[in-house]
């Protein structure tokens, strides 16, 4: 019975419990609504330039209502300034919401801004400028409301002030000063005047720190003016003392833009020190006083006429060298024509003129290693000019061998194999090498025994290899720098590229067209040098076809392959330097230096080849060594900064390479690097230093190599002790120092041997030295440096100095291309005085 009663009343109990739950829910809801109704909302009609002192709690909300008249022809800024006067407000900050017609701005006070490693900096004083919605009517009254609320039950006291910014619009060429801080950013409006399509915005400060950011943003709401969001849109730069951004009208459809200046919470981005780590993750750090006074000025950039003048100026400079070369060629051709007529009619010439053409008789050459030695200077006339202008039957009196014997020998050579290996692998020839190349006094004839056609093919490989290298190197470089420029244009981050922003003139998508244009000289002068070499090559080939005695038996053996490679390298240097200046920075600096290593190496090889044609390095060996240099350059850029292990390894390899190269040069390649090398070194030391004290057999060679070792060991020690950040430039300095040392040795030994430098070569030397001096002056001006942060680099920026278009670095491009061209001409013409001297009377050094 009891069980049945329970089953009977079971459903009633369930419904009773359900009703109880619903009733309880209704009661709780009613209590919540009653509590919500107790929170009061106070709305006040407020006025501009009045300070409101109020207290807000979790039980009340205050709304300030403002209205102001806006005009389509005049823009006034509105600024909100808030101070929290209560202590301990960080736990329950006040929320301010500014509601406008087309925008909403909200922020909390104290404002918490984050730095690196989640550092938190509170700011109790906050100032923000309201974004101004556009108006289509001539005048319009706009309303906006400031809502103030908090979750603090104790109440927080604050001050609120709304004021007008009278200098909100910037004017052209008028400087405006203002103060900003991390919690009080500033921004101003600029409208393009009629007839101005490009302007440059400059922001300057006397204070290096605190670090700040200058941004250019379109006229739209919201404006990103805090440290944590200023990089969201537009173009921006970090700055210490100066920043400059070139702005084009085409990028802003409204023909106006905002200039936003934000002070960062930390200085690490500008190269400043980092603050200490907080002891607790959520600990707030007092940022101290980070206010900064700045000046802003907007100036018109250059017009299209200046672009045209700059391009014409650049073309005019380098086309003048083509004109000058043409005039010199015409004068030389006329002079050769007169001399040819004089040779055909010697009776019409004076004895002095005849002597100048046929050489100076009676001078007997002796060893260059004795003081007062002289070489028979046969003529000042180059072999190319003589072979092109004199009939093939004109013979010189001091030559003993007849044309028939030389022609017969040439015909025999044409029947033999012209492969270099066939000549070198013969046992008797190899034995002859050891005898000839180890003589105490060598002549060029001793090192010019190989078939000239073999060597010509050997040295032509230099040209074809560097042309191939250039194509495969340049194509990915061009692709990469285009990507760099695209990233800069899309992200607006102008800290990626290290321009001289005070003289960076954009053209299309290129940010610094002037720095690219100024590299045109390398390309044009490299092409001109190739044309000059081609002319000499053609004249020399014609002389060989005629079996001319001068071309076959006299002067420095002429192989033009290295000259072609040098001209090509100069053109590639211009192309890759232009690619580097599309977006110059730390990671792509090797684009600007790779072919500088090539040029330095090729110049050294050409100097050595002049008097060592048979034993000069092959193209494959030379380019393999240069590839190793570039490989170490990349390693140095990536791993060398502050890495002592890398510098130790590099210095050891540098010294070992110097010693091996010194041995190769001293013994003319007649030594072997094998397991018995140590035994032979000990034997030489014992016989030459211990058993009997004897001096070196090749004194001049030893002097050069000792000086070279001193220079290279010193450079290695400098790198090991100083560990310079710019490893690529350090490596380039090593190459240039060795080139200059060898060139100076060559000139000194040439003069010491009684040879002389002709007028044209002397003019080239003096002209090149002067131009190099001016070029280095402009190079060391240092308009930017990627060894520092982008903000610190901009401290070195300077205005344009030529035509308001080119800066100091552009002048360096102009002068260095001319100086390199002059240096190549020196190498091409410095031994023209030997063109009529027999090779067995030209000494090797």
mmCIF file of N, CA and C in Angstrom, residues 313-387:
data_model
loop_
_atom_site.group_PDB
_atom_site.id
_atom_site.type_symbol
_atom_site.label_atom_id
_atom_site.label_comp_id
_atom_site.label_asym_id
_atom_site.label_seq_id
_atom_site.Cartn_x
_atom_site.Cartn_y
_atom_site.Cartn_z
ATOM 1 N N UNK A 313 72.561 64.861 -67.150
ATOM 2 C CA UNK A 313 73.874 65.105 -66.549
ATOM 3 C C UNK A 313 74.674 63.812 -66.466
ATOM 4 N N UNK A 314 74.017 62.751 -66.031
ATOM 5 C CA UNK A 314 74.695 61.460 -65.896
ATOM 6 C C UNK A 314 75.152 60.941 -67.260
ATOM 7 N N UNK A 315 74.256 60.988 -68.244
ATOM 8 C CA UNK A 315 74.629 60.536 -69.580
ATOM 9 C C UNK A 315 75.718 61.412 -70.183
ATOM 10 N N UNK A 316 75.631 62.715 -69.967
ATOM 11 C CA UNK A 316 76.609 63.630 -70.551
ATOM 12 C C UNK A 316 78.013 63.382 -70.048
ATOM 13 N N UNK A 317 78.146 63.093 -68.753
ATOM 14 C CA UNK A 317 79.479 62.855 -68.191
ATOM 15 C C UNK A 317 80.150 61.677 -68.879
ATOM 16 N N UNK A 318 79.433 60.587 -69.006
ATOM 17 C CA UNK A 318 80.067 59.363 -69.493
ATOM 18 C C UNK A 318 80.121 59.307 -71.022
ATOM 19 N N UNK A 319 79.198 59.960 -71.687
ATOM 20 C CA UNK A 319 79.317 60.053 -73.140
ATOM 21 C C UNK A 319 80.501 60.929 -73.535
ATOM 22 N N UNK A 320 80.882 61.861 -72.661
ATOM 23 C CA UNK A 320 82.060 62.688 -72.961
ATOM 24 C C UNK A 320 83.318 61.840 -73.032
ATOM 25 N N UNK A 321 83.376 60.736 -72.294
ATOM 26 C CA UNK A 321 84.540 59.854 -72.384
ATOM 27 C C UNK A 321 84.568 59.136 -73.729
ATOM 28 N N UNK A 322 83.408 58.794 -74.250
ATOM 29 C CA UNK A 322 83.359 58.215 -75.589
ATOM 30 C C UNK A 322 83.874 59.238 -76.616
ATOM 31 N N UNK A 323 83.438 60.474 -76.477
ATOM 32 C CA UNK A 323 83.885 61.514 -77.396
ATOM 33 C C UNK A 323 85.385 61.742 -77.268
ATOM 34 N N UNK A 324 85.884 61.793 -76.037
ATOM 35 C CA UNK A 324 87.313 62.003 -75.823
ATOM 36 C C UNK A 324 88.127 60.853 -76.407
ATOM 37 N N UNK A 325 87.644 59.634 -76.217
ATOM 38 C CA UNK A 325 88.340 58.477 -76.792
ATOM 39 C C UNK A 325 88.362 58.554 -78.309
ATOM 40 N N UNK A 326 87.266 58.960 -78.899
ATOM 41 C CA UNK A 326 87.216 59.092 -80.362
ATOM 42 C C UNK A 326 88.205 60.152 -80.847
ATOM 43 N N UNK A 327 88.287 61.293 -80.147
ATOM 44 C CA UNK A 327 89.219 62.349 -80.554
ATOM 45 C C UNK A 327 90.667 61.881 -80.414
ATOM 46 N N UNK A 328 90.981 61.198 -79.323
ATOM 47 C CA UNK A 328 92.348 60.685 -79.141
ATOM 48 C C UNK A 328 92.685 59.687 -80.231
ATOM 49 N N UNK A 329 91.720 58.831 -80.585
ATOM 50 C CA UNK A 329 91.966 57.860 -81.652
ATOM 51 C C UNK A 329 92.222 58.563 -82.983
ATOM 52 N N UNK A 330 91.462 59.632 -83.251
ATOM 53 C CA UNK A 330 91.676 60.378 -84.500
ATOM 54 C C UNK A 330 93.060 61.031 -84.515
ATOM 55 N N UNK A 331 93.444 61.665 -83.416
ATOM 56 C CA UNK A 331 94.765 62.298 -83.344
ATOM 57 C C UNK A 331 95.867 61.266 -83.485
ATOM 58 N N UNK A 332 95.706 60.126 -82.816
ATOM 59 C CA UNK A 332 96.723 59.079 -82.892
ATOM 60 C C UNK A 332 96.812 58.511 -84.301
ATOM 61 N N UNK A 333 95.665 58.355 -84.941
ATOM 62 C CA UNK A 333 95.674 57.835 -86.304
ATOM 63 C C UNK A 333 96.365 58.809 -87.255
ATOM 64 N N UNK A 334 96.121 60.103 -87.077
ATOM 65 C CA UNK A 334 96.779 61.103 -87.917
ATOM 66 C C UNK A 334 98.286 61.103 -87.681
ATOM 67 N N UNK A 335 98.690 60.969 -86.417
ATOM 68 C CA UNK A 335 100.118 60.947 -86.099
ATOM 69 C C UNK A 335 100.787 59.709 -86.682
ATOM 70 N N UNK A 336 100.091 58.579 -86.610
ATOM 71 C CA UNK A 336 100.648 57.357 -87.183
ATOM 72 C C UNK A 336 100.764 57.468 -88.705
ATOM 73 N N UNK A 337 99.789 58.150 -89.304
ATOM 74 C CA UNK A 337 99.843 58.338 -90.742
ATOM 75 C C UNK A 337 101.072 59.165 -91.133
ATOM 76 N N UNK A 338 101.345 60.212 -90.374
ATOM 77 C CA UNK A 338 102.524 61.032 -90.645
ATOM 78 C C UNK A 338 103.807 60.222 -90.459
ATOM 79 N N UNK A 339 103.835 59.412 -89.426
ATOM 80 C CA UNK A 339 105.038 58.612 -89.187
ATOM 81 C C UNK A 339 105.220 57.550 -90.272
ATOM 82 N N UNK A 340 104.112 56.987 -90.741
ATOM 83 C CA UNK A 340 104.229 55.995 -91.802
ATOM 84 C C UNK A 340 104.799 56.634 -93.057
ATOM 85 N N UNK A 341 104.316 57.845 -93.381
ATOM 86 C CA UNK A 341 104.869 58.554 -94.535
ATOM 87 C C UNK A 341 106.344 58.869 -94.311
ATOM 88 N N UNK A 342 106.711 59.175 -93.074
ATOM 89 C CA UNK A 342 108.114 59.439 -92.785
ATOM 90 C C UNK A 342 108.974 58.221 -92.952
ATOM 91 N N UNK A 343 108.441 57.039 -92.576
ATOM 92 C CA UNK A 343 109.220 55.808 -92.750
ATOM 93 C C UNK A 343 109.370 55.465 -94.226
ATOM 94 N N UNK A 344 108.315 55.730 -94.999
ATOM 95 C CA UNK A 344 108.407 55.434 -96.429
ATOM 96 C C UNK A 344 109.305 56.428 -97.138
ATOM 97 N N UNK A 345 109.498 57.639 -96.581
ATOM 98 C CA UNK A 345 110.379 58.657 -97.160
ATOM 99 C C UNK A 345 111.347 59.160 -96.086
ATOM 100 N N UNK A 346 112.300 58.346 -95.663
ATOM 101 C CA UNK A 346 113.192 58.718 -94.555
ATOM 102 C C UNK A 346 114.054 59.909 -94.882
ATOM 103 N N UNK A 347 114.257 60.214 -96.157
ATOM 104 C CA UNK A 347 115.110 61.355 -96.491
ATOM 105 C C UNK A 347 114.477 62.671 -96.055
ATOM 106 N N UNK A 348 113.162 62.679 -95.916
ATOM 107 C CA UNK A 348 112.469 63.900 -95.538
ATOM 108 C C UNK A 348 112.442 64.131 -94.032
ATOM 109 N N UNK A 349 112.992 63.178 -93.271
ATOM 110 C CA UNK A 349 112.924 63.284 -91.820
ATOM 111 C C UNK A 349 114.261 63.700 -91.247
ATOM 112 N N UNK A 350 114.214 64.374 -90.124
ATOM 113 C CA UNK A 350 115.433 64.781 -89.437
ATOM 114 C C UNK A 350 116.039 63.583 -88.725
ATOM 115 N N UNK A 351 117.317 63.643 -88.396
ATOM 116 C CA UNK A 351 117.942 62.522 -87.657
ATOM 117 C C UNK A 351 117.261 62.265 -86.314
ATOM 118 N N UNK A 352 116.809 63.331 -85.653
ATOM 119 C CA UNK A 352 116.158 63.124 -84.350
ATOM 120 C C UNK A 352 114.860 62.338 -84.496
ATOM 121 N N UNK A 353 114.070 62.664 -85.549
ATOM 122 C CA UNK A 353 112.816 61.944 -85.771
ATOM 123 C C UNK A 353 113.070 60.499 -86.134
ATOM 124 N N UNK A 354 114.135 60.284 -86.962
ATOM 125 C CA UNK A 354 114.475 58.907 -87.331
ATOM 126 C C UNK A 354 114.880 58.102 -86.110
ATOM 127 N N UNK A 355 115.632 58.751 -85.228
ATOM 128 C CA UNK A 355 116.065 58.047 -84.023
ATOM 129 C C UNK A 355 114.883 57.721 -83.120
ATOM 130 N N UNK A 356 113.926 58.642 -83.072
ATOM 131 C CA UNK A 356 112.760 58.386 -82.223
ATOM 132 C C UNK A 356 111.914 57.247 -82.741
ATOM 133 N N UNK A 357 111.945 57.028 -84.066
ATOM 134 C CA UNK A 357 111.174 55.924 -84.642
ATOM 135 C C UNK A 357 111.912 54.608 -84.557
ATOM 136 N N UNK A 358 113.225 54.639 -84.776
ATOM 137 C CA UNK A 358 113.986 53.396 -84.853
ATOM 138 C C UNK A 358 114.637 53.029 -83.532
ATOM 139 N N UNK A 359 114.420 53.804 -82.517
ATOM 140 C CA UNK A 359 115.007 53.478 -81.230
ATOM 141 C C UNK A 359 116.287 54.241 -81.016
ATOM 142 N N UNK A 360 116.852 54.102 -79.834
ATOM 143 C CA UNK A 360 118.077 54.787 -79.451
ATOM 144 C C UNK A 360 119.226 53.807 -79.541
ATOM 145 N N UNK A 361 120.060 53.920 -80.531
ATOM 146 C CA UNK A 361 121.145 52.956 -80.691
ATOM 147 C C UNK A 361 122.247 53.211 -79.671
ATOM 148 N N UNK A 362 122.979 52.181 -79.442
ATOM 149 C CA UNK A 362 124.152 52.322 -78.606
ATOM 150 C C UNK A 362 123.910 52.076 -77.137
ATOM 151 N N UNK A 363 122.685 51.806 -76.736
ATOM 152 C CA UNK A 363 122.409 51.543 -75.329
ATOM 153 C C UNK A 363 122.333 50.042 -75.132
ATOM 154 N N UNK A 364 123.226 49.491 -74.380
ATOM 155 C CA UNK A 364 123.290 48.050 -74.164
ATOM 156 C C UNK A 364 122.632 47.721 -72.839
ATOM 157 N N UNK A 365 121.602 46.901 -72.827
ATOM 158 C CA UNK A 365 120.931 46.580 -71.573
ATOM 159 C C UNK A 365 121.773 45.660 -70.720
ATOM 160 N N UNK A 366 121.765 45.895 -69.438
ATOM 161 C CA UNK A 366 122.457 45.028 -68.497
ATOM 162 C C UNK A 366 121.440 44.551 -67.479
ATOM 163 N N UNK A 367 121.908 43.808 -66.493
ATOM 164 C CA UNK A 367 121.007 43.235 -65.507
ATOM 165 C C UNK A 367 120.286 44.314 -64.728
ATOM 166 N N UNK A 368 119.006 44.135 -64.476
ATOM 167 C CA UNK A 368 118.270 45.142 -63.706
ATOM 168 C C UNK A 368 118.630 45.119 -62.248
ATOM 169 N N UNK A 369 119.407 44.179 -61.831
ATOM 170 C CA UNK A 369 119.758 44.063 -60.425
ATOM 171 C C UNK A 369 121.055 44.770 -60.098
ATOM 172 N N UNK A 370 121.583 45.529 -61.084
ATOM 173 C CA UNK A 370 122.727 46.377 -60.850
ATOM 174 C C UNK A 370 122.273 47.815 -61.005
ATOM 175 N N UNK A 371 122.816 48.668 -60.138
ATOM 176 C CA UNK A 371 122.402 50.075 -60.185
ATOM 177 C C UNK A 371 122.823 50.692 -61.503
ATOM 178 N N UNK A 372 121.951 51.574 -62.003
ATOM 179 C CA UNK A 372 122.233 52.287 -63.246
ATOM 180 C C UNK A 372 121.953 51.479 -64.475
ATOM 181 N N UNK A 373 121.198 50.374 -64.345
ATOM 182 C CA UNK A 373 120.908 49.529 -65.497
ATOM 183 C C UNK A 373 119.875 50.194 -66.388
ATOM 184 N N UNK A 374 119.970 49.845 -67.665
ATOM 185 C CA UNK A 374 119.037 50.397 -68.634
ATOM 186 C C UNK A 374 118.599 49.288 -69.579
ATOM 187 N N UNK A 375 117.418 49.477 -70.152
ATOM 188 C CA UNK A 375 116.913 48.566 -71.175
ATOM 189 C C UNK A 375 116.824 49.336 -72.470
ATOM 190 N N UNK A 376 117.045 48.637 -73.541
ATOM 191 C CA UNK A 376 117.001 49.274 -74.858
ATOM 192 C C UNK A 376 115.577 49.704 -75.164
ATOM 193 N N UNK A 377 115.355 51.008 -75.018
ATOM 194 C CA UNK A 377 114.029 51.557 -75.320
ATOM 195 C C UNK A 377 113.947 51.825 -76.818
ATOM 196 N N UNK A 378 113.361 50.911 -77.515
ATOM 197 C CA UNK A 378 113.448 50.959 -78.967
ATOM 198 C C UNK A 378 112.614 52.074 -79.565
ATOM 199 N N UNK A 379 111.439 52.288 -79.074
ATOM 200 C CA UNK A 379 110.604 53.309 -79.703
ATOM 201 C C UNK A 379 109.459 53.654 -78.783
ATOM 202 N N UNK A 380 108.960 54.835 -78.955
ATOM 203 C CA UNK A 380 107.757 55.224 -78.216
ATOM 204 C C UNK A 380 106.498 54.843 -78.965
ATOM 205 N N UNK A 381 106.643 54.284 -80.123
ATOM 206 C CA UNK A 381 105.486 53.944 -80.949
ATOM 207 C C UNK A 381 104.969 52.566 -80.553
ATOM 208 N N UNK A 382 103.697 52.439 -80.299
ATOM 209 C CA UNK A 382 103.123 51.158 -79.899
ATOM 210 C C UNK A 382 103.132 50.196 -81.069
ATOM 211 N N UNK A 383 103.194 48.890 -80.722
ATOM 212 C CA UNK A 383 103.254 47.876 -81.780
ATOM 213 C C UNK A 383 101.966 47.826 -82.565
ATOM 214 N N UNK A 384 100.836 48.106 -81.878
ATOM 215 C CA UNK A 384 99.575 48.056 -82.609
ATOM 216 C C UNK A 384 99.559 49.096 -83.715
ATOM 217 N N UNK A 385 100.020 50.309 -83.383
ATOM 218 C CA UNK A 385 99.987 51.379 -84.381
ATOM 219 C C UNK A 385 100.946 51.094 -85.517
ATOM 220 N N UNK A 386 102.122 50.557 -85.204
ATOM 221 C CA UNK A 386 103.115 50.300 -86.252
ATOM 222 C C UNK A 386 102.645 49.189 -87.179
ATOM 223 N N UNK A 387 102.148 48.123 -86.573
ATOM 224 C CA UNK A 387 101.736 47.002 -87.407
ATOM 225 C C UNK A 387 100.543 47.349 -88.269
#
